[in-house]
Short mmCIF file of N, CA, C and O in Angstrom, two decimals:
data_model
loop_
_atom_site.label_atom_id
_atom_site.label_comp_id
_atom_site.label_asym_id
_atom_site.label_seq_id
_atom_site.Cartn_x
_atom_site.Cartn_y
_atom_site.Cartn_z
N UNK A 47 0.83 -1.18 0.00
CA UNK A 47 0.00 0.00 0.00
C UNK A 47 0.89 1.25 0.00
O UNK A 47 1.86 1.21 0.75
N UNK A 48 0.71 2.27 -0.67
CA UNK A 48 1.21 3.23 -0.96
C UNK A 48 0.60 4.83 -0.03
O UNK A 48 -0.50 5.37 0.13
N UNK A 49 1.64 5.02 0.28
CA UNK A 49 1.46 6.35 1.47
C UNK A 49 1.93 7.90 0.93
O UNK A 49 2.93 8.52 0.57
N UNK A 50 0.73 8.04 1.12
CA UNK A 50 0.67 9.60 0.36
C UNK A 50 1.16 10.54 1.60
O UNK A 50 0.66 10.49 2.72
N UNK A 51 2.31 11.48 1.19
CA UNK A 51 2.97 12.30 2.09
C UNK A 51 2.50 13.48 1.49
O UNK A 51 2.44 13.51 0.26
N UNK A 52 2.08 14.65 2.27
CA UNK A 52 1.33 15.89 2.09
C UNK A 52 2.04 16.68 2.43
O UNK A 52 2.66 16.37 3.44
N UNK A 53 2.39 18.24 1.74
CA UNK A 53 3.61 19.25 1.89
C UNK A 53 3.21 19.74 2.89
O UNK A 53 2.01 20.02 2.96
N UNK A 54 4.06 19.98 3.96
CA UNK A 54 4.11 21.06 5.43
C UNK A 54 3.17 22.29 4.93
O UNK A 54 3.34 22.76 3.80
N UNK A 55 2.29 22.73 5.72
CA UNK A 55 2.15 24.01 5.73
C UNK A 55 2.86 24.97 5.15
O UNK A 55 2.35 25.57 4.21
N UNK A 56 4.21 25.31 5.61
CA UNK A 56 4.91 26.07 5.07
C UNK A 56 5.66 25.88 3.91
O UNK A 56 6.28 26.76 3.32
N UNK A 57 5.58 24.62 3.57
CA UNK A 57 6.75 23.71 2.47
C UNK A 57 5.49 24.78 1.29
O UNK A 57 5.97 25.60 0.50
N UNK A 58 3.92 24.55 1.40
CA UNK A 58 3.33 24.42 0.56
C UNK A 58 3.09 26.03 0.45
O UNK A 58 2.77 26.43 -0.67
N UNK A 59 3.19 26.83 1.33
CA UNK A 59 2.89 28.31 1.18
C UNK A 59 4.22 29.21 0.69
O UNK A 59 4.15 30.37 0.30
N UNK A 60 5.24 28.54 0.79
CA UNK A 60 6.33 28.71 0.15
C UNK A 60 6.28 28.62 -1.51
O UNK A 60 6.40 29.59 -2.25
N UNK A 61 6.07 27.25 -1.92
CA UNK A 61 5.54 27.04 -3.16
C UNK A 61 4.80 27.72 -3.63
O UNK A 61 5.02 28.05 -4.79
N UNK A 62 3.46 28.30 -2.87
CA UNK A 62 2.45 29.39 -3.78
C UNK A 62 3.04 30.97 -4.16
O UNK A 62 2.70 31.77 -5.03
N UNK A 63 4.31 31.03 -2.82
CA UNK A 63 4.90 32.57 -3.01
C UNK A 63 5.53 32.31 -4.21
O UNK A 63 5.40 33.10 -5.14
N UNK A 64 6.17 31.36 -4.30
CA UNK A 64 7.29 31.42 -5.98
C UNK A 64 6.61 31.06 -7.27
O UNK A 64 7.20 31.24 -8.34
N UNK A 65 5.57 30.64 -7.24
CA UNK A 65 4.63 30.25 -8.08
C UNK A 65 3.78 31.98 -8.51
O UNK A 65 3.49 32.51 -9.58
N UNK A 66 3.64 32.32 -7.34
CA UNK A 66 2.77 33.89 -7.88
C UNK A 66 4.17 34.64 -8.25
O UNK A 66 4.33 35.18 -9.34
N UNK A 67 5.16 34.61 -7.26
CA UNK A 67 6.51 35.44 -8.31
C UNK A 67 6.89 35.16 -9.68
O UNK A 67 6.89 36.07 -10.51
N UNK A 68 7.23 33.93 -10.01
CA UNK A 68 7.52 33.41 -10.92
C UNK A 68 5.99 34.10 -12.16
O UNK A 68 6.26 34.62 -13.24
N UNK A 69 4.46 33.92 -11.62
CA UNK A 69 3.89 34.41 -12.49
C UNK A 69 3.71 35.85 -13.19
O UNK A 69 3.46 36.28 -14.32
N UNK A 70 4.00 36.46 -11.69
CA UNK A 70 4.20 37.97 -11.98
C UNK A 70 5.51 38.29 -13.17
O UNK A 70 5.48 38.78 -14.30
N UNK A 71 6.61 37.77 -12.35
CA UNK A 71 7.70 38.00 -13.69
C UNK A 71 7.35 37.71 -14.88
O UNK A 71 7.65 38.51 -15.77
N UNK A 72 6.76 36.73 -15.17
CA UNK A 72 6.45 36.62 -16.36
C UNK A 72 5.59 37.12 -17.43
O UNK A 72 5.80 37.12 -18.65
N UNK A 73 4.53 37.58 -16.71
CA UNK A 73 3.72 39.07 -17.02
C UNK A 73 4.93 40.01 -17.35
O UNK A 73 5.49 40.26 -18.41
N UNK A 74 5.13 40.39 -16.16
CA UNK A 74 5.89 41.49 -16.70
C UNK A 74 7.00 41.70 -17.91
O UNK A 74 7.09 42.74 -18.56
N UNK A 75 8.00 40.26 -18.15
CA UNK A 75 8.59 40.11 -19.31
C UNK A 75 7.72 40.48 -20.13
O UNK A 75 7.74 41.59 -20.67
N UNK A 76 6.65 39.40 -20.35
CA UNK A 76 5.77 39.47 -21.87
C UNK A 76 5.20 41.02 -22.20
O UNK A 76 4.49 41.35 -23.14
N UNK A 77 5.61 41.67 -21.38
CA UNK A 77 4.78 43.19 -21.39
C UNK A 77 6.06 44.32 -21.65
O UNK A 77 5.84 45.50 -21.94
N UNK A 78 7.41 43.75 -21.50
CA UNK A 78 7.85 44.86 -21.98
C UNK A 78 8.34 44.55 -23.56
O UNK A 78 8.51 43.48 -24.14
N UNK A 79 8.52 46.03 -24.03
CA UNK A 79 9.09 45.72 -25.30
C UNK A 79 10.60 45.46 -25.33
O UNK A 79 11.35 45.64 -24.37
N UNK A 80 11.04 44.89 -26.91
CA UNK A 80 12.14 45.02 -27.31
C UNK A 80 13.51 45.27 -26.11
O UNK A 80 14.26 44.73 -25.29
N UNK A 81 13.09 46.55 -26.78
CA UNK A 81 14.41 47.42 -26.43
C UNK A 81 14.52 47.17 -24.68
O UNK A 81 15.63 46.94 -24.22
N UNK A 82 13.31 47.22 -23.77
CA UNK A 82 13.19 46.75 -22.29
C UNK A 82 13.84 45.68 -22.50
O UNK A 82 14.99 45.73 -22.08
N UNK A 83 13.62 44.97 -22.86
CA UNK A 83 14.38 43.23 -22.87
C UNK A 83 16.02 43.19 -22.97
O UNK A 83 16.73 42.51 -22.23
N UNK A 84 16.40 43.89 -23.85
CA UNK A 84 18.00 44.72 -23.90
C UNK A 84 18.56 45.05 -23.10
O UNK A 84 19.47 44.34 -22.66
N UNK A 85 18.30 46.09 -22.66
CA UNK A 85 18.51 47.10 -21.59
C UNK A 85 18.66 45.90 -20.29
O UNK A 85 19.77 45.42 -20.08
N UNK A 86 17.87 45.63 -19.74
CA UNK A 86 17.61 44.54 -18.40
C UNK A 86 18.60 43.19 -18.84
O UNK A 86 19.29 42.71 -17.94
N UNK A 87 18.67 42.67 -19.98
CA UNK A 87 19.45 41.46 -20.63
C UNK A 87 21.40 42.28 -20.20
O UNK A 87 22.36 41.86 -19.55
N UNK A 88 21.17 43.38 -20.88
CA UNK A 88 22.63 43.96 -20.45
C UNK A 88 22.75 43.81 -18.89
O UNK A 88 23.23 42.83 -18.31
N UNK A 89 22.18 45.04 -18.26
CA UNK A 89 22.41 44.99 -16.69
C UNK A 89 22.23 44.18 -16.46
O UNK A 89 22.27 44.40 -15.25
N UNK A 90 21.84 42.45 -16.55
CA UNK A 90 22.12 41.46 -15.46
C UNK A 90 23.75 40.98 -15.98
O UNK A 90 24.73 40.59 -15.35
N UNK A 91 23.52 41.18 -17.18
CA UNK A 91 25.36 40.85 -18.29
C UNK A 91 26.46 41.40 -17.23
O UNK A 91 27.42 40.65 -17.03
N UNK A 92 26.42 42.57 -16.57
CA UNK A 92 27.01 43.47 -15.99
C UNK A 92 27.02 43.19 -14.62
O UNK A 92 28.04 42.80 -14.05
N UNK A 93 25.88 43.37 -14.01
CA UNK A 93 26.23 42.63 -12.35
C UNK A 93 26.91 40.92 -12.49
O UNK A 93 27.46 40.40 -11.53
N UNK A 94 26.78 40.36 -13.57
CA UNK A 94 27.20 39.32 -13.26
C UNK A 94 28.31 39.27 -13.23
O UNK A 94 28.82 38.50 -12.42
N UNK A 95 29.13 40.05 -14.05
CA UNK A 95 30.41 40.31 -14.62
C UNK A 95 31.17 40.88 -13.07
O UNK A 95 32.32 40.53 -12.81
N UNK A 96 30.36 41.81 -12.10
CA UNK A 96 30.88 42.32 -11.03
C UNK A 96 30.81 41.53 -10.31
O UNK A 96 31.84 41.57 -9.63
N UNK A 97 29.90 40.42 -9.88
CA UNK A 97 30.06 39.19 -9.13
C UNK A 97 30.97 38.71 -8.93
O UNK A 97 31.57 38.56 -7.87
N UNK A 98 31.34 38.23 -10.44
CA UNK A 98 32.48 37.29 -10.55
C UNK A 98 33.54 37.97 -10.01
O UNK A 98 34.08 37.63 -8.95
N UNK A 99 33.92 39.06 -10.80
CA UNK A 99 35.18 40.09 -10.50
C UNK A 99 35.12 40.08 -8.75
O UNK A 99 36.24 39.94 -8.25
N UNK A 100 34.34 40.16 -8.09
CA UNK A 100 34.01 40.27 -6.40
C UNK A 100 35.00 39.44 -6.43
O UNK A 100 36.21 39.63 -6.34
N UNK A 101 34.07 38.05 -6.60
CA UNK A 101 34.13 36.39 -6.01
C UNK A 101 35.56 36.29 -6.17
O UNK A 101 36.13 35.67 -5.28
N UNK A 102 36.33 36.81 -7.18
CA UNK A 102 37.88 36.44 -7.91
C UNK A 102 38.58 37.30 -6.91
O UNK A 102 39.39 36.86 -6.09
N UNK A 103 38.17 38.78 -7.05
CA UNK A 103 39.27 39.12 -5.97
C UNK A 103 39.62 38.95 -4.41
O UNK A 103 40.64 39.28 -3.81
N UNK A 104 38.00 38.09 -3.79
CA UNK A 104 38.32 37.20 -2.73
C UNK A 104 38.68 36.12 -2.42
O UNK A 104 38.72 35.63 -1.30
N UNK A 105 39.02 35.58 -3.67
CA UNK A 105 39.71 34.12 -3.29
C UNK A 105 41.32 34.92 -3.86
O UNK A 105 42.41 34.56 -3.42
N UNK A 106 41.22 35.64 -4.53
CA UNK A 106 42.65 35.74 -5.02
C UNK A 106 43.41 37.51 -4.82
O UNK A 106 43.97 38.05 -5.77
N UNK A 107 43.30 38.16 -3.51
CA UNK A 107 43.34 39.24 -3.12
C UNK A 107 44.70 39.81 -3.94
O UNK A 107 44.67 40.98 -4.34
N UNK A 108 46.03 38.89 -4.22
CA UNK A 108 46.57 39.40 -4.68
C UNK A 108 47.00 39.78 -5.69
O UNK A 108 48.02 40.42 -5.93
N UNK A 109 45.67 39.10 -6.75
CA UNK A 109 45.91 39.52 -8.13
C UNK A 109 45.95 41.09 -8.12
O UNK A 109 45.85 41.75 -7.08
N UNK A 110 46.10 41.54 -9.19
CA UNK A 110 45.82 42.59 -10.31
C UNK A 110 44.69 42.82 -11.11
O UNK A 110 44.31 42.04 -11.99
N UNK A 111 44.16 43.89 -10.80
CA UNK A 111 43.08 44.59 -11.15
C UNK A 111 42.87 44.01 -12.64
O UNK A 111 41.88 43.59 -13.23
N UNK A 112 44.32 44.17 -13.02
CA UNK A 112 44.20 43.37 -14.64
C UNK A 112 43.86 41.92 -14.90
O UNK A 112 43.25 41.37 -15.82
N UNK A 113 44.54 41.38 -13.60
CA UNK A 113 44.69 39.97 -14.41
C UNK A 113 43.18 39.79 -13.57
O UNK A 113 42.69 38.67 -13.72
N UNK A 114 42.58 40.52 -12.91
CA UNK A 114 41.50 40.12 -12.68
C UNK A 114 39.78 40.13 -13.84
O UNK A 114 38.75 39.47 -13.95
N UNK A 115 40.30 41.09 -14.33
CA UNK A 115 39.52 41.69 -15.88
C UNK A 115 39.33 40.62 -16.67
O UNK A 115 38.29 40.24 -17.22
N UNK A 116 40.87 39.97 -16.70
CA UNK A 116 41.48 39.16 -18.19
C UNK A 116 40.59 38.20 -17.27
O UNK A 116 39.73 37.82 -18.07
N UNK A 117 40.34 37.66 -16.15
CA UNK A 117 40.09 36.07 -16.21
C UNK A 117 38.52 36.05 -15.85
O UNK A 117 37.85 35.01 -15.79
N UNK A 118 37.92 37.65 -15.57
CA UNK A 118 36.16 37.77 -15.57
C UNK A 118 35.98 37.30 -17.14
O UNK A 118 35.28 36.34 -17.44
N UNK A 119 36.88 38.29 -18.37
CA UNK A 119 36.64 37.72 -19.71
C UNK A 119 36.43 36.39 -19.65
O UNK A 119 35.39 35.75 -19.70
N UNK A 120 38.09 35.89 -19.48
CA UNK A 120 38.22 34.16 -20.18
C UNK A 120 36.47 33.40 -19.10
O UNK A 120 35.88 32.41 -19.54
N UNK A 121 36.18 33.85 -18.27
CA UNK A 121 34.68 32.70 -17.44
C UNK A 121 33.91 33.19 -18.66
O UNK A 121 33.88 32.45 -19.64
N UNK A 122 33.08 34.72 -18.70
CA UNK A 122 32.29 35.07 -19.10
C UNK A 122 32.22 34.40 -20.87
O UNK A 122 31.12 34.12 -21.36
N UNK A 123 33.36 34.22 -21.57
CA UNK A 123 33.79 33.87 -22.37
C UNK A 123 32.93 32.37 -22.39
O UNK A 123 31.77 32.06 -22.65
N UNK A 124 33.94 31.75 -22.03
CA UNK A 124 33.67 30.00 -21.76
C UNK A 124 32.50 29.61 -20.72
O UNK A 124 32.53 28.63 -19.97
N UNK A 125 31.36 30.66 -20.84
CA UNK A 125 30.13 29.91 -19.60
C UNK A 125 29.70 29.35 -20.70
O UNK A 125 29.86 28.14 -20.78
N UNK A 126 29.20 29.88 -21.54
CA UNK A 126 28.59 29.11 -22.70
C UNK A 126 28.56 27.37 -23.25
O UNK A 126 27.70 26.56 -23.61
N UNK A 127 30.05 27.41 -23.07
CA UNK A 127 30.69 26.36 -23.69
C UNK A 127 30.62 24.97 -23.18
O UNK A 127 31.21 24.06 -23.77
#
């Protein structure tokens, strides 16, 4: 016999918050134009790019501003890949 396990209270009101976020965002994508889609596609391009650059110069404090640039490229480069 098979036993049906039911989500926590909170397991399940959790789920409805990301479920209405997740729907809202998606409204809102489908509603902007073009050029909105650009613009927002860049700036996340850009904080991500500062992330990394963060994340790199705390594991590696003593690089160079440069060689820190060159190796945000070579990730940003090769995420794709």
């Amino acid at each position: 016999m098979r036993r049906i396990v039911l989500a926590s209270p909170a397991r399940y009101a959790r789920y409805c918050i990301m479920d209405t976020a997740l729907t809202r965002q998606t409204e809102r994508l489908r509603a902007m134009t073009a050029d909105e889609k650009v613009r927002l596609s860049h700036a996340l391009w850009l904080e991500a790019r500062s992330v990394l650059a963060a994340g790199i110069r705390g594991t590696h404090p003593e690089w160079s501003d440069e060689k820190i640039v060159t190796r945000v490229r070579e990730l940003m480069r090769d995420a794709g890949a």
